[in-house]
mmCIF file of C-alpha atoms in Angstrom:
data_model
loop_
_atom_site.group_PDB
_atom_site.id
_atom_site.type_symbol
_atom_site.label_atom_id
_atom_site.label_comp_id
_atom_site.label_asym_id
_atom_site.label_seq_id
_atom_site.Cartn_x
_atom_site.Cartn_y
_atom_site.Cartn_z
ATOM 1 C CA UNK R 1 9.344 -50.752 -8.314
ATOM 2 C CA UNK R 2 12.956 -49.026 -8.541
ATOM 3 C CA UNK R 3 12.717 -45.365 -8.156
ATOM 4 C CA UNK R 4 13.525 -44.330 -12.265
ATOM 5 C CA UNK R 5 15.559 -40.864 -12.538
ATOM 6 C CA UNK R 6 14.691 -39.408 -15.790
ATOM 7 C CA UNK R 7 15.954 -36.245 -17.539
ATOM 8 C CA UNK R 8 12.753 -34.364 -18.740
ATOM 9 C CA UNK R 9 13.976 -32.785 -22.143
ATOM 10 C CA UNK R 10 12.408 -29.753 -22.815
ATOM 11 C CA UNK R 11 11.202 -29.005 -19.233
ATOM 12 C CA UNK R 12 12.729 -25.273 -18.602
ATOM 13 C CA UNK R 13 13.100 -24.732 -14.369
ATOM 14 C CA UNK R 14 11.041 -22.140 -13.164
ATOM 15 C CA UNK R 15 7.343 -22.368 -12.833
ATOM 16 C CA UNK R 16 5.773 -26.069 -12.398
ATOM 17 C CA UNK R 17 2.092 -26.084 -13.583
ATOM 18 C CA UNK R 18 0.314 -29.310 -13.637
ATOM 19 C CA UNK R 19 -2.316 -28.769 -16.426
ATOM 20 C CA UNK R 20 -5.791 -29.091 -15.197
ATOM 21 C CA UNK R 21 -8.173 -29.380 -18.145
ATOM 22 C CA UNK R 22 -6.235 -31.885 -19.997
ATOM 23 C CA UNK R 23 -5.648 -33.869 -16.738
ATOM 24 C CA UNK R 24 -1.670 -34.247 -18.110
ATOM 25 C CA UNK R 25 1.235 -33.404 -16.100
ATOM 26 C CA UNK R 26 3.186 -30.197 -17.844
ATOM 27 C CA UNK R 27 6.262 -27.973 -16.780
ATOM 28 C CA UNK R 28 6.288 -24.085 -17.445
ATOM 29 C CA UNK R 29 9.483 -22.130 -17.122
ATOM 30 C CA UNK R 30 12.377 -19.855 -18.411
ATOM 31 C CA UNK R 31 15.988 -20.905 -17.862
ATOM 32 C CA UNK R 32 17.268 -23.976 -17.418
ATOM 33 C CA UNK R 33 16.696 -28.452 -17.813
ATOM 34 C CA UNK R 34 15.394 -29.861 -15.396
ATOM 35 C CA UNK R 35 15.292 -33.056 -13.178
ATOM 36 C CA UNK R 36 12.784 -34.939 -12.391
ATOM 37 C CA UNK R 37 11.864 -37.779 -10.300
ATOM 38 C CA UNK R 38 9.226 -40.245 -11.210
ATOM 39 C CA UNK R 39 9.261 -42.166 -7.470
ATOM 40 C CA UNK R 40 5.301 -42.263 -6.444
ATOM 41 C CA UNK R 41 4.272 -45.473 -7.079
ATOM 42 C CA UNK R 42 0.690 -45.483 -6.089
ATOM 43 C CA UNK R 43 -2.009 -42.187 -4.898
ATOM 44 C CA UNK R 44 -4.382 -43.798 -2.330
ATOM 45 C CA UNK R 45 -7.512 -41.235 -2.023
ATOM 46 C CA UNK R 46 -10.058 -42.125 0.855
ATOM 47 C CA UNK R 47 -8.828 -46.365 0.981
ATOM 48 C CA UNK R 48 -9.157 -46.172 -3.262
ATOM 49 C CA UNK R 49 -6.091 -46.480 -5.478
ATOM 50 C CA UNK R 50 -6.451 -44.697 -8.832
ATOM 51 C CA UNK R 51 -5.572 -46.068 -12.188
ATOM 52 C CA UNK R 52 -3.607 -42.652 -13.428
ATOM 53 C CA UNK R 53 -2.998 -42.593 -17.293
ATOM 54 C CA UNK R 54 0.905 -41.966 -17.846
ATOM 55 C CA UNK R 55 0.144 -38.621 -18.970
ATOM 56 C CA UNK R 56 -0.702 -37.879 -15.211
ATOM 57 C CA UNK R 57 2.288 -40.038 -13.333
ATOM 58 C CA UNK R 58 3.497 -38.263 -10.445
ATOM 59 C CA UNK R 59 6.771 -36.849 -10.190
ATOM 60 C CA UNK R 60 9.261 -35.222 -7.758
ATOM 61 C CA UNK R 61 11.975 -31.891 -8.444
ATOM 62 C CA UNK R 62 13.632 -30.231 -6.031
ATOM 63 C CA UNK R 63 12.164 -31.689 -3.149
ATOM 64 C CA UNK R 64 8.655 -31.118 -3.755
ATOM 65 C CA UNK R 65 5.912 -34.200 -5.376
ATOM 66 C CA UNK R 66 3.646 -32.997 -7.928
ATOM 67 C CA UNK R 67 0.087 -35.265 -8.152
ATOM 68 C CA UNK R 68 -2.362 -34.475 -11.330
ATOM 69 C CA UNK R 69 -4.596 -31.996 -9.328
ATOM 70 C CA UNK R 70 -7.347 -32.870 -11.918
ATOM 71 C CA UNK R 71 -7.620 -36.496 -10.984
ATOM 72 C CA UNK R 72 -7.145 -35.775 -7.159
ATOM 73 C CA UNK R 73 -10.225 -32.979 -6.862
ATOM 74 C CA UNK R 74 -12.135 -35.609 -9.123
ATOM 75 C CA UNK R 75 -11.717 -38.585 -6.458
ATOM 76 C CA UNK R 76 -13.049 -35.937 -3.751
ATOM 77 C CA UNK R 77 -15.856 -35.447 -5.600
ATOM 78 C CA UNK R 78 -15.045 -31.925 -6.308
ATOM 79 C CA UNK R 79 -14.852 -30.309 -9.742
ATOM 80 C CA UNK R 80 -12.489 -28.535 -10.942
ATOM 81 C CA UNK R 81 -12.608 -25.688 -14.135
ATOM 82 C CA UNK R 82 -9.070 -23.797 -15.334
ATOM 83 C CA UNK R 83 -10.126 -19.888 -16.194
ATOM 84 C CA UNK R 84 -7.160 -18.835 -18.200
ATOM 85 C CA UNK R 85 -8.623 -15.122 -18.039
ATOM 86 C CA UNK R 86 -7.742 -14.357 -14.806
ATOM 87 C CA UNK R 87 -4.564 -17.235 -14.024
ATOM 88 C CA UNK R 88 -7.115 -19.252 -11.429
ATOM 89 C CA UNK R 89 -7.550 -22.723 -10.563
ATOM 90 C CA UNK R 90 -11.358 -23.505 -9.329
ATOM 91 C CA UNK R 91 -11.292 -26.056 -6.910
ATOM 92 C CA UNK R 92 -15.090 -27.125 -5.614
ATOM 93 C CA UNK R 93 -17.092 -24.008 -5.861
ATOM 94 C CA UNK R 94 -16.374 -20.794 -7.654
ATOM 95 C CA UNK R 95 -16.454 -17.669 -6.156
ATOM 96 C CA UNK R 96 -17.250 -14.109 -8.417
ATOM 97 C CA UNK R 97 -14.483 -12.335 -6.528
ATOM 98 C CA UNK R 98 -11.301 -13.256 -5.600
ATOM 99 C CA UNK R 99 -9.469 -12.094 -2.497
ATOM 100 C CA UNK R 100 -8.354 -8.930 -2.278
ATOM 101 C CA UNK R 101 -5.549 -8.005 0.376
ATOM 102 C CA UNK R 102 -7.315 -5.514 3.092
ATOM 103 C CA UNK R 103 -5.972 -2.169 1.846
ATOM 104 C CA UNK R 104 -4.412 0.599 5.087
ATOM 105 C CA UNK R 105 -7.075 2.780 6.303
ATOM 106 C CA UNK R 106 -5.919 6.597 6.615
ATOM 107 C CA UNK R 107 -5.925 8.073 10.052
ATOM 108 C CA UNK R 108 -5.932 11.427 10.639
ATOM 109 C CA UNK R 109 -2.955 13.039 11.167
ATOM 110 C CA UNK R 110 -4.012 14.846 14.765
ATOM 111 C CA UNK R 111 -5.388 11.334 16.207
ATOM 112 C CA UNK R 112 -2.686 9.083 15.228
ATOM 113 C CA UNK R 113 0.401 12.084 15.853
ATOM 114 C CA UNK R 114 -1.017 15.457 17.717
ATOM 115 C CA UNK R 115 1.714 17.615 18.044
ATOM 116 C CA UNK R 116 4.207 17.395 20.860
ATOM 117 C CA UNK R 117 5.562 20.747 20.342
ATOM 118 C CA UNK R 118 5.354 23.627 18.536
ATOM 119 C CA UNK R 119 6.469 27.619 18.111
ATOM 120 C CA UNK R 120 5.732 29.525 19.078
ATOM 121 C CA UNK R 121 3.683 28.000 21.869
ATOM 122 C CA UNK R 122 0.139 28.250 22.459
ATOM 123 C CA UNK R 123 -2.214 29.413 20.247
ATOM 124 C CA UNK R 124 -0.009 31.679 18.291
ATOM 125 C CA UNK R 125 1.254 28.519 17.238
ATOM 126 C CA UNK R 126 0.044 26.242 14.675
ATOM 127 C CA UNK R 127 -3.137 24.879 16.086
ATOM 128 C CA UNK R 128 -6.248 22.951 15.181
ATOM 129 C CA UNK R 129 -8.932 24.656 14.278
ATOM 130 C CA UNK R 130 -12.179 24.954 12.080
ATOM 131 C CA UNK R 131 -11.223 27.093 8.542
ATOM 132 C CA UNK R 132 -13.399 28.039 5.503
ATOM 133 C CA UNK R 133 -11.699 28.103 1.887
ATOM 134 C CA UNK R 134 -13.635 29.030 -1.052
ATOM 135 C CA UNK R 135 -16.379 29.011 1.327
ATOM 136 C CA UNK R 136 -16.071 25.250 2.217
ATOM 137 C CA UNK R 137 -15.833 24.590 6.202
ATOM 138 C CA UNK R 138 -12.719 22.110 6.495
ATOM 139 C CA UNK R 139 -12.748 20.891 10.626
ATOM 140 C CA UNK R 140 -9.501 19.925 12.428
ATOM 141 C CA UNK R 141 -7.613 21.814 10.241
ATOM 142 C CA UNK R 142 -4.027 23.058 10.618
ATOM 143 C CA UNK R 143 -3.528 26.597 10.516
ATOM 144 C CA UNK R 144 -1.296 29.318 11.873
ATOM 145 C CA UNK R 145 -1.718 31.240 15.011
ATOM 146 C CA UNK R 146 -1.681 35.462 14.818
ATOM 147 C CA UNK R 147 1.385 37.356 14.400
ATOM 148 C CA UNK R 148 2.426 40.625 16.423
ATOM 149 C CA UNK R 149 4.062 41.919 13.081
ATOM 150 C CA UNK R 150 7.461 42.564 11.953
ATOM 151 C CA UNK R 151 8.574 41.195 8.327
ATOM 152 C CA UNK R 152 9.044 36.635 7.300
ATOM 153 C CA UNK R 153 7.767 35.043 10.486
ATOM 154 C CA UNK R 154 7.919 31.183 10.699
ATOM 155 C CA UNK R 155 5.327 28.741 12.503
ATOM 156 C CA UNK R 156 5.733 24.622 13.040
ATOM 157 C CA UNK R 157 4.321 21.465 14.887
ATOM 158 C CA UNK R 158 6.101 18.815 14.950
ATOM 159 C CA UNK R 159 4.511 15.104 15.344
ATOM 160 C CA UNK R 160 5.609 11.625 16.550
ATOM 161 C CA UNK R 161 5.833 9.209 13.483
ATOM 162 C CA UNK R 162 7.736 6.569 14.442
ATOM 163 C CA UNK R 163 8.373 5.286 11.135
ATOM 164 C CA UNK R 164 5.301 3.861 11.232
ATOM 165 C CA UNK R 165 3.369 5.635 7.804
ATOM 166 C CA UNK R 166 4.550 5.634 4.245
ATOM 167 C CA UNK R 167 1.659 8.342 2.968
ATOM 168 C CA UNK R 168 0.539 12.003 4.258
ATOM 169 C CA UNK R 169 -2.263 13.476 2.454
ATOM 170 C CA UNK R 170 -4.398 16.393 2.433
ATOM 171 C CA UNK R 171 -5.249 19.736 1.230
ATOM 172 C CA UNK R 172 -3.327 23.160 1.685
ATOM 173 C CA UNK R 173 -5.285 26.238 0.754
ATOM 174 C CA UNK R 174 -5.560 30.307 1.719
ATOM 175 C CA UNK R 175 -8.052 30.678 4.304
ATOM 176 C CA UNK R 176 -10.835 33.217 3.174
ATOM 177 C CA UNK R 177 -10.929 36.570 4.623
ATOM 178 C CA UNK R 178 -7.231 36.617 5.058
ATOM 179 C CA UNK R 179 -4.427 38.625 3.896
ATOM 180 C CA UNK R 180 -3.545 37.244 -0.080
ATOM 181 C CA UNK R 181 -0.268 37.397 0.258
ATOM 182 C CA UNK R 182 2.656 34.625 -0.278
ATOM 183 C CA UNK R 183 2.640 31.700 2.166
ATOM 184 C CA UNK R 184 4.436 28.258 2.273
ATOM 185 C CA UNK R 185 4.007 24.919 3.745
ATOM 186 C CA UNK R 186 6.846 22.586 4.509
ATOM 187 C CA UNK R 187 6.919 19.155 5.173
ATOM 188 C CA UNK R 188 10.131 18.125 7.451
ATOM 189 C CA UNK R 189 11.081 14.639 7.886
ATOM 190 C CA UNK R 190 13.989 13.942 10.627
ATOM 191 C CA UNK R 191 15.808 17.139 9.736
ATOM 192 C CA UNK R 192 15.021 17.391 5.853
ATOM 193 C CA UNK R 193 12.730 18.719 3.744
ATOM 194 C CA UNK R 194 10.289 16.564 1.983
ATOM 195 C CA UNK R 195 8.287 18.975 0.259
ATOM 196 C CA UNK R 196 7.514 22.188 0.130
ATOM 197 C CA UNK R 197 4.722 24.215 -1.390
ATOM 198 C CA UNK R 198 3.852 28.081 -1.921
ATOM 199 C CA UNK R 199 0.300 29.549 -1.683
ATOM 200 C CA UNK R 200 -1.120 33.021 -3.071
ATOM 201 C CA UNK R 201 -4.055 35.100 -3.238
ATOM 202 C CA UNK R 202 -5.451 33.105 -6.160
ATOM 203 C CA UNK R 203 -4.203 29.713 -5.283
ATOM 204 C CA UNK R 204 -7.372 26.900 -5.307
ATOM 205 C CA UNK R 205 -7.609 24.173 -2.600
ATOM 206 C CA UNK R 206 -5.062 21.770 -3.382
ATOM 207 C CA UNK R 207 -4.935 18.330 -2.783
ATOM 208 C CA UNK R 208 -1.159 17.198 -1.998
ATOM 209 C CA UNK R 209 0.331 13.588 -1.117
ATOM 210 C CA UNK R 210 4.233 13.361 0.768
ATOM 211 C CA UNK R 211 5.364 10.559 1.228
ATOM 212 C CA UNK R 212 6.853 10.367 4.783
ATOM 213 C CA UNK R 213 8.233 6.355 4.331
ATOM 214 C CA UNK R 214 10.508 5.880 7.245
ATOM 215 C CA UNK R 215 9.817 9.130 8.796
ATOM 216 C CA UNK R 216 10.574 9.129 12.774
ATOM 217 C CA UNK R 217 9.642 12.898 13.852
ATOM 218 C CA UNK R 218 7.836 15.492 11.414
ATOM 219 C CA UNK R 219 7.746 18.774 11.234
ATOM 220 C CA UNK R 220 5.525 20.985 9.623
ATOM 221 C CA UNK R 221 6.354 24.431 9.280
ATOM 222 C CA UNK R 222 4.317 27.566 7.657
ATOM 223 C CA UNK R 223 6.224 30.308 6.753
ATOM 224 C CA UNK R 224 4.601 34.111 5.705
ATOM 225 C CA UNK R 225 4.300 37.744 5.972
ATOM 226 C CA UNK R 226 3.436 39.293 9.112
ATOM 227 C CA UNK R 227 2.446 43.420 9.546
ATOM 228 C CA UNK R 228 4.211 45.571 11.876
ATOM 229 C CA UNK R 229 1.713 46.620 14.686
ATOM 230 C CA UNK R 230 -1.490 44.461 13.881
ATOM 231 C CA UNK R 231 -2.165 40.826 13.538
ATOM 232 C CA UNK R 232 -1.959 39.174 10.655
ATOM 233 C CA UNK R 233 -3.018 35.700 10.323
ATOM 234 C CA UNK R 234 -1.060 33.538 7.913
ATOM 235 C CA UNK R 235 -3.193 33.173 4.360
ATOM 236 C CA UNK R 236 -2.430 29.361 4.672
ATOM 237 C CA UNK R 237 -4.341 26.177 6.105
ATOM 238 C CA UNK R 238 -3.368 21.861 5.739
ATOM 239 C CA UNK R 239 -6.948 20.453 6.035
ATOM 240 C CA UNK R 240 -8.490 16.844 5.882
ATOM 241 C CA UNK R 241 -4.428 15.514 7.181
ATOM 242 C CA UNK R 242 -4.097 11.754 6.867
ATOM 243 C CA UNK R 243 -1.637 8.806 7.504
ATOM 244 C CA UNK R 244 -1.716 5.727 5.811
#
């Protein structure tokens, strides 16, 4: 038999859906006509030729065949059921859930990036440590070291990204039992600033996202009031820091 080249009128290019439930061979699409091939003479499934209606002939576009699916699954024995609910194709079996792609699982900030330097150094740096806000213990926390007074001082860690995160999370808060004034936390990505965000004396615990996509080195950087001649502990904490 002569391969037969035959212009499909109607058939838009785009999508190519052979339609199941009425075991007929149909084309879906948006644009433009298509060709198509009608070159497959005979399907051979396990040594048995089938007798395919005309509605399910074969055909080849663009360098791919298309066989009646239908016909196919039912020479393997397997059923097969459309569900035009959800878009799927049951081949064989059905399952009650379909695949879900594994979602990224948030690291904490201080595992995946602890700092590799900060300032000041030391403990009067920003260091981890165990805060309470609104009476709620928040572990590995983020918080300021003390300062030896005098007017705005500024404090900052900066951590090892290597453009390898797209989300920081976490909550920023005033620690209890500090001083209630005005405090701010910075996110720094490469040189600029990604966020910022300004806590009082009646500011909650609040929940923030960044987004840190392409970030290589970040920095971030508390900035408050100090008191001349005592210390004064910064008012502000970054608890519960993720990656993702």
């Amino acid at each position: 038999m002569n391969k037969t080249k035959e212009r499909a009128k109607g058939f838009i290019a785009g999508v190519l859906l052979m339609i199941l439930l009425s075991s007929s061979v149909a084309v879906l699409a948006n644009t433009a006509v298509l060709d198509v091939v009608f070159s497959v003479n005979h399907v051979v499934v396990n040594g048995n030729r089938l007798n395919l209606s005309e509605e399910e002939r074969p055909f080849t576009s663009g360098g791919r065949t298309f066989l009646p699916a239908r016909a196919i699954s039912e020479a393997l024995g397997q059923p097969v059921e459309w569900d035009g609910s959800t878009g799927t194709i049951y081949i064989g079996s059905r399952i009650t859930t379909l695949y879900v792609p594994p979602q990224p699982t948030p690291v904490p900030l201080l595992e995946a990036a602890s700092p590799f330097e900060q300032n000041p150094p030391g403990r009067t740096g920003l260091h981890e440590a165990t805060v309470h806000m609104l009476g709620q213990p928040y572990p590995m926390a983020i918080r300021s070291g003390s300062s030896m007074g005098g007017n705005t001082y500024t404090q900052w860690s900066q951590h090892n990204l290597n453009s390898q995160f797209t989300t920081l999370s976490g909550t920023i808060g005033r620690i209890d039992g500090t001083p209630a004034n005005t405090a701010s936390i910075s996110f720094i990505g490469d040189g600029r600033t990604l966020a910022t965000f300004t806590v009082d004396g009646n500011t909650m615990p609040t929940d923030i996202s960044v987004d840190v996509s392409g970030v290589s080195v970040l920095r971030i950087q508390m900035d408050g009031v100090g008191f001349f001649g005592i210390e004064a502990r910064i008012a502000i904490a970054f608890a519960n820091a993720t990656l993702e």
